[in-house]
mmCIF file of C-alpha atoms in Angstrom:
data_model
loop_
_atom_site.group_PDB
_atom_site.id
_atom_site.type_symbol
_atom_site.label_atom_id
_atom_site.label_comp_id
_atom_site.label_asym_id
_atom_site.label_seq_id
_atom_site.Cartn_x
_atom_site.Cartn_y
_atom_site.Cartn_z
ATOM 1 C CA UNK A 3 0.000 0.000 0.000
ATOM 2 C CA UNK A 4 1.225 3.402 -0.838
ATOM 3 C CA UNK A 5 -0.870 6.772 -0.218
ATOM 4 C CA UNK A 6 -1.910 8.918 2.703
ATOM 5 C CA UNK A 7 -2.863 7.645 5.922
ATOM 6 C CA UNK A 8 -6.495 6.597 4.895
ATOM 7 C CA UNK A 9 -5.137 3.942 2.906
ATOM 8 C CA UNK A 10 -2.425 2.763 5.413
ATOM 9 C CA UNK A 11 -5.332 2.765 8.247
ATOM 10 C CA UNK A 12 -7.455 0.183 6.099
ATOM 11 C CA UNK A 13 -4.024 -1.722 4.893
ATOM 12 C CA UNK A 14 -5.302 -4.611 7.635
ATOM 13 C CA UNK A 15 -8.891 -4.996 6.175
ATOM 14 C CA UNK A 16 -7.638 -5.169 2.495
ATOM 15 C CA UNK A 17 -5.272 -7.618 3.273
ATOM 16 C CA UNK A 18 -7.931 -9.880 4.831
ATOM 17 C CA UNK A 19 -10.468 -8.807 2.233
ATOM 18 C CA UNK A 20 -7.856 -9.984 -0.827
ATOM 19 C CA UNK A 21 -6.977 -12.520 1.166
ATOM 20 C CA UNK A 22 -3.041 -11.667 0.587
ATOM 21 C CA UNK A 23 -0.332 -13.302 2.175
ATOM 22 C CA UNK A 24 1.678 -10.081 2.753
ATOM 23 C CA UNK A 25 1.209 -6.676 3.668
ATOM 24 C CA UNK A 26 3.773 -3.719 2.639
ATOM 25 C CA UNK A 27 3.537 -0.228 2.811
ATOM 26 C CA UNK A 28 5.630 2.012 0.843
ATOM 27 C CA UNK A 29 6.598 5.816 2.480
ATOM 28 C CA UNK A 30 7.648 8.466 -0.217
ATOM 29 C CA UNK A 31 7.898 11.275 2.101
ATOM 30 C CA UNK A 32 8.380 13.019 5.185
ATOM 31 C CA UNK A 33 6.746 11.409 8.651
ATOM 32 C CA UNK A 34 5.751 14.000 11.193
ATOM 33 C CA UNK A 35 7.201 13.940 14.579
ATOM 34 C CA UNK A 36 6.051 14.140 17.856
ATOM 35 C CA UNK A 37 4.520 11.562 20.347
ATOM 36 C CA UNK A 38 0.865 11.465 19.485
ATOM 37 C CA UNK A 39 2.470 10.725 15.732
ATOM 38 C CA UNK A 40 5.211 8.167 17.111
ATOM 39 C CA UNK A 41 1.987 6.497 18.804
ATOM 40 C CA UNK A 42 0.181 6.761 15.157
ATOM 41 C CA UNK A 43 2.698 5.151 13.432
ATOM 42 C CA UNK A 44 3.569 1.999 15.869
ATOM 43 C CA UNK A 45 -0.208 1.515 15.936
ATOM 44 C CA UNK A 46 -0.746 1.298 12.411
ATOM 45 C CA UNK A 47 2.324 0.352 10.794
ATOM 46 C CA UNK A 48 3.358 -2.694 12.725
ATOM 47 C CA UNK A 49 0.580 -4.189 11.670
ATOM 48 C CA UNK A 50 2.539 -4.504 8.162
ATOM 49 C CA UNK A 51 4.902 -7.426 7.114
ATOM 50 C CA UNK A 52 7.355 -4.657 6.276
ATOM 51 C CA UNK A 53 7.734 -1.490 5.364
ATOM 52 C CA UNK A 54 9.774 0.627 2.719
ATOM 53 C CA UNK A 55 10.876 3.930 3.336
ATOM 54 C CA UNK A 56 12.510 6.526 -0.182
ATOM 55 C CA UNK A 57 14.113 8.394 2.974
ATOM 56 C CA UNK A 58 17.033 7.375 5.227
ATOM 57 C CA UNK A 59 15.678 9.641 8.366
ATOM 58 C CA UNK A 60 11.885 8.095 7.774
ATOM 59 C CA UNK A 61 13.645 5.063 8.110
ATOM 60 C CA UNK A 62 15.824 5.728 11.020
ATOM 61 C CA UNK A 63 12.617 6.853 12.482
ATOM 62 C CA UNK A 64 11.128 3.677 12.252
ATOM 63 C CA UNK A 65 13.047 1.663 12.924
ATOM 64 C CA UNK A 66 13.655 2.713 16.303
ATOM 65 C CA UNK A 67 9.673 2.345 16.468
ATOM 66 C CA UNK A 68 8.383 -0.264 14.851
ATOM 67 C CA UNK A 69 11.335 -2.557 14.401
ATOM 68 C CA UNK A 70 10.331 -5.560 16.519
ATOM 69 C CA UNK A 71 7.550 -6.373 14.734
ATOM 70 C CA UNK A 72 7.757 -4.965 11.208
ATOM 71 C CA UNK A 73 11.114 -4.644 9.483
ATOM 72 C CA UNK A 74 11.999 -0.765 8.214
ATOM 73 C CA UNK A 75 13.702 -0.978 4.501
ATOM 74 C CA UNK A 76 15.304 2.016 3.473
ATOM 75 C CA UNK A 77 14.704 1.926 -0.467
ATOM 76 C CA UNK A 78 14.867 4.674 -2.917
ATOM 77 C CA UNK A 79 12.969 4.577 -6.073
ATOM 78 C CA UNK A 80 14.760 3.582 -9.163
ATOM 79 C CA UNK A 81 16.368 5.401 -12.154
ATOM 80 C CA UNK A 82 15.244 4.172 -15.789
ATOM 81 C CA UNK A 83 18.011 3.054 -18.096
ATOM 82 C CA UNK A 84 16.953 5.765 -20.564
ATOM 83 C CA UNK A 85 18.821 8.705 -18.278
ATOM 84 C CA UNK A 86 22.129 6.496 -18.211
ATOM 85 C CA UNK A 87 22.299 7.451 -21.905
ATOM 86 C CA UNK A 88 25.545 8.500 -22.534
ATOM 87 C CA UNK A 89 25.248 10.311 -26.232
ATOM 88 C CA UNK A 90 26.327 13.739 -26.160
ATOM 89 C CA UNK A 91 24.078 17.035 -25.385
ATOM 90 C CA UNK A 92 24.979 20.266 -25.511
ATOM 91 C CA UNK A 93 24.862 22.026 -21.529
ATOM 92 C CA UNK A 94 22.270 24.376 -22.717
ATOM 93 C CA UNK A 95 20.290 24.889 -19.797
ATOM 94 C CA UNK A 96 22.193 26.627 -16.899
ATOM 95 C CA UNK A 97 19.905 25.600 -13.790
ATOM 96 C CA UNK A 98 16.507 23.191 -13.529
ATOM 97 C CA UNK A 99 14.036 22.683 -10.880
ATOM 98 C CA UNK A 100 11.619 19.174 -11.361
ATOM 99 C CA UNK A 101 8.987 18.824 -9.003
ATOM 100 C CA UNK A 102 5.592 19.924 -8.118
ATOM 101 C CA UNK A 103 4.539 23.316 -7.466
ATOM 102 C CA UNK A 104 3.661 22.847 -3.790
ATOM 103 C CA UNK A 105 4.802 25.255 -0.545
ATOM 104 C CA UNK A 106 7.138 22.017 0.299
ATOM 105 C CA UNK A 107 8.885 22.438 -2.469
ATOM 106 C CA UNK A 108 10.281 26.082 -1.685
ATOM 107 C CA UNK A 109 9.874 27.933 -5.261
ATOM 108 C CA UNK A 110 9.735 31.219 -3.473
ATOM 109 C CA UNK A 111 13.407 30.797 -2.549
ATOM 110 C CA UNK A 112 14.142 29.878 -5.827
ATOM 111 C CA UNK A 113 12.973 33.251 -7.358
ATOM 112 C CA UNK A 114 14.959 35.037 -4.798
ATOM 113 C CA UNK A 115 18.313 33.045 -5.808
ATOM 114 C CA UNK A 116 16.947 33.784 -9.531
ATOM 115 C CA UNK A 117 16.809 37.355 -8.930
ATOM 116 C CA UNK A 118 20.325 37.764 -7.766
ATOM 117 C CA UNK A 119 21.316 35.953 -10.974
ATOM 118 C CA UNK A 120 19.923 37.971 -13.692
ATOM 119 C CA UNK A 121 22.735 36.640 -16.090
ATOM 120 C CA UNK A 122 21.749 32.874 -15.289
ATOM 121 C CA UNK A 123 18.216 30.890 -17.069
ATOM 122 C CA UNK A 124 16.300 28.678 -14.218
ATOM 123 C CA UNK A 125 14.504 26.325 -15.794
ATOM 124 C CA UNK A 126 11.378 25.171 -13.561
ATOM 125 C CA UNK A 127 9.500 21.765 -14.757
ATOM 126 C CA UNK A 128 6.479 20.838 -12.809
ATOM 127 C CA UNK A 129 3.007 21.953 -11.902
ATOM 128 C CA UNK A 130 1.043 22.136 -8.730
ATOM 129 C CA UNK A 131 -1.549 24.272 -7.019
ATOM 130 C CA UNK A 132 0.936 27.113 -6.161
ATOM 131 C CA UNK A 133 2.107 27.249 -9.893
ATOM 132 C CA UNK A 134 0.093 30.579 -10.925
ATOM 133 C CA UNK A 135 1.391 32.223 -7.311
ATOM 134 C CA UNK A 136 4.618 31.684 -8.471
ATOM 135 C CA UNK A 137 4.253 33.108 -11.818
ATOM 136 C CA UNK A 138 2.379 35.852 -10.487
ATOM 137 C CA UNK A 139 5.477 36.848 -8.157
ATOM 138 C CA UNK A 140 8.133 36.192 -10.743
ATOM 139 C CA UNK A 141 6.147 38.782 -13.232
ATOM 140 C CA UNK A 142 5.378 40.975 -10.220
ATOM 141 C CA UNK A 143 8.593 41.265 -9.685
ATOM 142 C CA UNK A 144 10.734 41.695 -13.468
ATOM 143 C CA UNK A 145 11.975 38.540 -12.656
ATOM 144 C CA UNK A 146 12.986 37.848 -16.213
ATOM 145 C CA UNK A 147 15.601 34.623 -15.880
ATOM 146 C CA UNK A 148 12.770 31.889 -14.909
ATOM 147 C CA UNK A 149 11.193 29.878 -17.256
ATOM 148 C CA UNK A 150 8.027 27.601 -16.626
ATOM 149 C CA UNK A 151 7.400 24.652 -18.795
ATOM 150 C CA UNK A 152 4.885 22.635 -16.747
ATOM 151 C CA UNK A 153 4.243 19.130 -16.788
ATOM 152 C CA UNK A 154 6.642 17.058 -19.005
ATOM 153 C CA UNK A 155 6.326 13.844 -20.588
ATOM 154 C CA UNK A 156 8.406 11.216 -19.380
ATOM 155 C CA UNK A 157 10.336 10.683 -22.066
ATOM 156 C CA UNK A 158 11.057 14.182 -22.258
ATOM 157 C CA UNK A 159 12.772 14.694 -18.877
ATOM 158 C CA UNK A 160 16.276 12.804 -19.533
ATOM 159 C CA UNK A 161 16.844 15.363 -22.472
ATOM 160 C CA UNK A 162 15.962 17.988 -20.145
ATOM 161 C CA UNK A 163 18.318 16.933 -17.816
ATOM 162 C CA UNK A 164 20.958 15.873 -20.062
ATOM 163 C CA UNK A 165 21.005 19.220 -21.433
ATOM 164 C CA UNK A 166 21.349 20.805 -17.441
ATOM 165 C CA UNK A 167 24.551 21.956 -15.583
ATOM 166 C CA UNK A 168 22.896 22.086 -12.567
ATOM 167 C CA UNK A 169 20.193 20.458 -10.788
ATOM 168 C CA UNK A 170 18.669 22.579 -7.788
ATOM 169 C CA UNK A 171 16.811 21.124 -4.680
ATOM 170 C CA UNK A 172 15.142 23.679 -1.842
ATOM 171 C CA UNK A 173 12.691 21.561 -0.866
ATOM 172 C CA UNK A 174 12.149 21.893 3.299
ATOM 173 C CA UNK A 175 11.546 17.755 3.292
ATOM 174 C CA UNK A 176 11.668 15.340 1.152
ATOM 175 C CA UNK A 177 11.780 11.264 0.918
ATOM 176 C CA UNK A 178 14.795 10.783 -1.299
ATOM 177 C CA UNK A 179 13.543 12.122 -4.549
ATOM 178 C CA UNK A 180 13.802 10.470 -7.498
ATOM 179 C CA UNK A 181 14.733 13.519 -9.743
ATOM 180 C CA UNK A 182 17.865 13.906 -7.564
ATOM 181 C CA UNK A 183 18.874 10.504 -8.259
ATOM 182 C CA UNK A 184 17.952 10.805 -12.137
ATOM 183 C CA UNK A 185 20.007 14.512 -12.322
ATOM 184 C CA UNK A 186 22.907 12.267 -10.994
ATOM 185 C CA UNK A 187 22.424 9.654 -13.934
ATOM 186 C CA UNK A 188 22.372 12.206 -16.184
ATOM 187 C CA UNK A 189 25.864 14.560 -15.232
ATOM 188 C CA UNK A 190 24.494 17.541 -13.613
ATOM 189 C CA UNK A 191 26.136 19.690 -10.203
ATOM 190 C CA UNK A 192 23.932 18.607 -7.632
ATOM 191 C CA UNK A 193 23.049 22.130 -4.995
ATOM 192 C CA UNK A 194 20.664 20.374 -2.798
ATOM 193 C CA UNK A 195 18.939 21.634 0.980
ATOM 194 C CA UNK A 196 19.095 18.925 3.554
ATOM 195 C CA UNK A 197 15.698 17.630 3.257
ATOM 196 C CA UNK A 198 16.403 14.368 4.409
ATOM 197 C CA UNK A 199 19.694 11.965 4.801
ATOM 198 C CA UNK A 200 21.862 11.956 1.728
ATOM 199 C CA UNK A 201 25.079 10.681 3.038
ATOM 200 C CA UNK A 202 24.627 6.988 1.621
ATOM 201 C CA UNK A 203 25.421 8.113 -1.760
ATOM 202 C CA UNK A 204 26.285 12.139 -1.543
ATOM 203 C CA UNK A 205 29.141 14.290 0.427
ATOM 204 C CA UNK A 206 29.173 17.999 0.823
ATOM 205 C CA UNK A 207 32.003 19.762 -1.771
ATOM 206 C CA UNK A 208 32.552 15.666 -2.566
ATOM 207 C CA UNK A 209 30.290 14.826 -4.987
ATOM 208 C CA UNK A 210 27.716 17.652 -4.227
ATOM 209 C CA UNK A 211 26.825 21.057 -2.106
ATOM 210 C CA UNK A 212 24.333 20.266 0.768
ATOM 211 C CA UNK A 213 22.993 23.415 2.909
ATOM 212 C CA UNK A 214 21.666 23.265 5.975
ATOM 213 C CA UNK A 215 19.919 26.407 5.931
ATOM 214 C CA UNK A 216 18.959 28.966 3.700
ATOM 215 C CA UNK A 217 21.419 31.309 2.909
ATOM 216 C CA UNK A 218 20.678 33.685 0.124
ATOM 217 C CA UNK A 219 24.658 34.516 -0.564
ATOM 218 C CA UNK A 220 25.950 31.141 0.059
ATOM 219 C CA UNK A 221 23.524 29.394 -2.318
ATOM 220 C CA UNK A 222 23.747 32.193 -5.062
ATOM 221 C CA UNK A 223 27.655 32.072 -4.979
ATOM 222 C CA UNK A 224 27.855 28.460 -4.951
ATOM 223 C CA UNK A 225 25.491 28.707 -8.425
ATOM 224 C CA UNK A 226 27.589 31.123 -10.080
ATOM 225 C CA UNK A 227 31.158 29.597 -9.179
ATOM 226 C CA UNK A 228 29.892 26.219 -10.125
ATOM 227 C CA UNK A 229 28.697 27.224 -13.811
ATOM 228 C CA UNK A 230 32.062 29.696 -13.789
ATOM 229 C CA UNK A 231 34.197 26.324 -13.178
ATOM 230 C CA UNK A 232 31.816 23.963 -14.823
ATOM 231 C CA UNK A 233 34.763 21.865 -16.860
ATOM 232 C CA UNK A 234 36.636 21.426 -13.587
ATOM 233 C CA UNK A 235 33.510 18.914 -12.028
ATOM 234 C CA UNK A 236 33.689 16.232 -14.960
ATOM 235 C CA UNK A 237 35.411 13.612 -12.570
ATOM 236 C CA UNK A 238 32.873 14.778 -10.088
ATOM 237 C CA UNK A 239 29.770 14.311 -12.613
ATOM 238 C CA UNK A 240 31.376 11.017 -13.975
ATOM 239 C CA UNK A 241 31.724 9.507 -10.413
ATOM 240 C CA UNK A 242 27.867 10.643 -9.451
ATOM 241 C CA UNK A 243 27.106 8.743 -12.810
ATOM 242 C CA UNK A 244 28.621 5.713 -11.411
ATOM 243 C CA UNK A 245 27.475 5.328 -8.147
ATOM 244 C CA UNK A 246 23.812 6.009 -9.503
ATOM 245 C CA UNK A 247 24.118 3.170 -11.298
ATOM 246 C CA UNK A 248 23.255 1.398 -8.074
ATOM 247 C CA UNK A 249 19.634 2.652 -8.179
ATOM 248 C CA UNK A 250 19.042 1.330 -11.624
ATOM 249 C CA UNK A 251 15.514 0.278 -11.904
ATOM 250 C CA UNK A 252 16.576 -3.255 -12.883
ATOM 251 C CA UNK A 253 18.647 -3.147 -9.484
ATOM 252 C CA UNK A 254 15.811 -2.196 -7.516
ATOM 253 C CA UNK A 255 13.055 -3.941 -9.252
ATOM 254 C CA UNK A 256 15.416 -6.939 -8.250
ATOM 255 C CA UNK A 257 15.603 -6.130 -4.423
ATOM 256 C CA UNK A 258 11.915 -5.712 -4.060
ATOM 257 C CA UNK A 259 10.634 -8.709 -5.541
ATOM 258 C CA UNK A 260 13.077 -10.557 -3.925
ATOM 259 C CA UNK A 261 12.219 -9.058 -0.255
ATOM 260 C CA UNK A 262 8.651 -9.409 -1.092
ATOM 261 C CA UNK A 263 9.357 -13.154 -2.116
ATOM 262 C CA UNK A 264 10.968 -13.957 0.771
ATOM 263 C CA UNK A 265 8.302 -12.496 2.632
ATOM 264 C CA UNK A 266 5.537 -13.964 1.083
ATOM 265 C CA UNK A 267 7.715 -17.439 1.544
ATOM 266 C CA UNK A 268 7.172 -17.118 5.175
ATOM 267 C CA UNK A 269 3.792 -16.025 5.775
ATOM 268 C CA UNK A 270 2.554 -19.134 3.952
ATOM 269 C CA UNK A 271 4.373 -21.629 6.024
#
């Protein structure tokens, strides 16, 4: 089961209702905190076989709840082959955003970066309720150096991103989002907030820049000294491209069915 909590709450009664061996839940995002929501969670979700967390803190978190009677799996989503493609694109696009337009998301500090960057294009892919907010403050304000292009096809986004120098995350939380893993595949600078637990595959100034906190200056002269020196990260970029490899979706595809055999396995005996 993946959704909001009004599908996790009723995972028990489909289970019994479909008569399935197994019951998994699947967590793309951020959990609250707190104790009524610690309480929430052990109620509900150790009720599950397992579970699967995108996020390394959601799955620190339950672990230390949960963990005696459903096993925590920390397990981002996985990158199709199509954005390993190694042909050659022209770095055309100095900056993207992909995600939706909601307040988690943190567009609003993105037009203030934008603004002290006149000289660089943002490119923002995506749409969401707080789209035509956005666009309203960007016009509101000359900002001239952002470009919206909505919802993409699928098959469009690898180009997009293949085409990118850098990839840009301000989101306040996230799980660990698959657009950051795909912007790896495809060779971009990675200038990403601290929205959840990155170190299994990312170090700050290593492989990418990671901010704890929003700071106009440090983010806007980390932007403009990365596309001033963007020959110099090819090692970098060429390294990210390897160790994404490891989130293929063949990879993952492969882990899940075999955890959810196994699992299945036991609950029959």
């Amino acid at each position: 089961i993946h959704g909001d909590w009004s599908a996790f709450l009723w995972g028990k009664v489909i289970k019994k209702t479909t008569k399935a061996n197994t019951l998994t839940g699947s967590i793309h995002g951020a959990l609250k905190r707190g104790k009524f929501w610690s309480f929430v969670y052990q109620k509900i979700l150790s009720q599950y076989t397992f579970i699967y967390c995108t996020g390394k803190n959601e799955y620190n978190q339950l672990h230390k709840l949960i963990k005696s009677s459903a096993p925590i799996y920390w397990q981002p989503s996985g990158i199709e082959s199509y954005f390993f493609d190694e042909s050659k694109h022209g770095k055309s696009i100095d900056v993207v955003h992909i995600g939706s337009f909601l307040p988690v998301k943190n567009h609003k500090f993105i037009l203030e970066v934008a603004a002290k960057l006149p000289g660089v294009t943002f490119s923002l892919i995506g749409d969401g309720p707080i789209k035509k907010e956005i666009e309203e403050i960007c016009k509101c304000r000359k900002i001239k150096n952002v470009d919206f292009h909505g919802n993409r096809k699928k098959e469009e986004i690898p180009s997009i991103l293949q085409r990118s120098k850098i990839f840009l995350l301000c989101s306040f939380s996230e799980g660990t989002p698959t657009a950051l893993l795909e912007a790896m595949a495809s060779g971009n600078i990675l200038i990403t907030s601290s929205s959840n637990d990155f170190s299994d595959f990312l170090k700050h100034k290593e492989n990418a820049f990671i901010f704890d906190e929003f700071d106009i200056e440090e983010w806007v002269e980390t932007i403009r000294s990365s596309l001033k020196n963007f020959t110099n990260y090819e090692r970098v970029l060429i390294k990210n491209k390897e160790i994404s490899k490891k989130f293929s979706w063949e990879k993952t595809a492969r882990k899940i069915t075999q955890l959810m055999s196994t699992y299945n396995d036991r609950e029959k005996i």
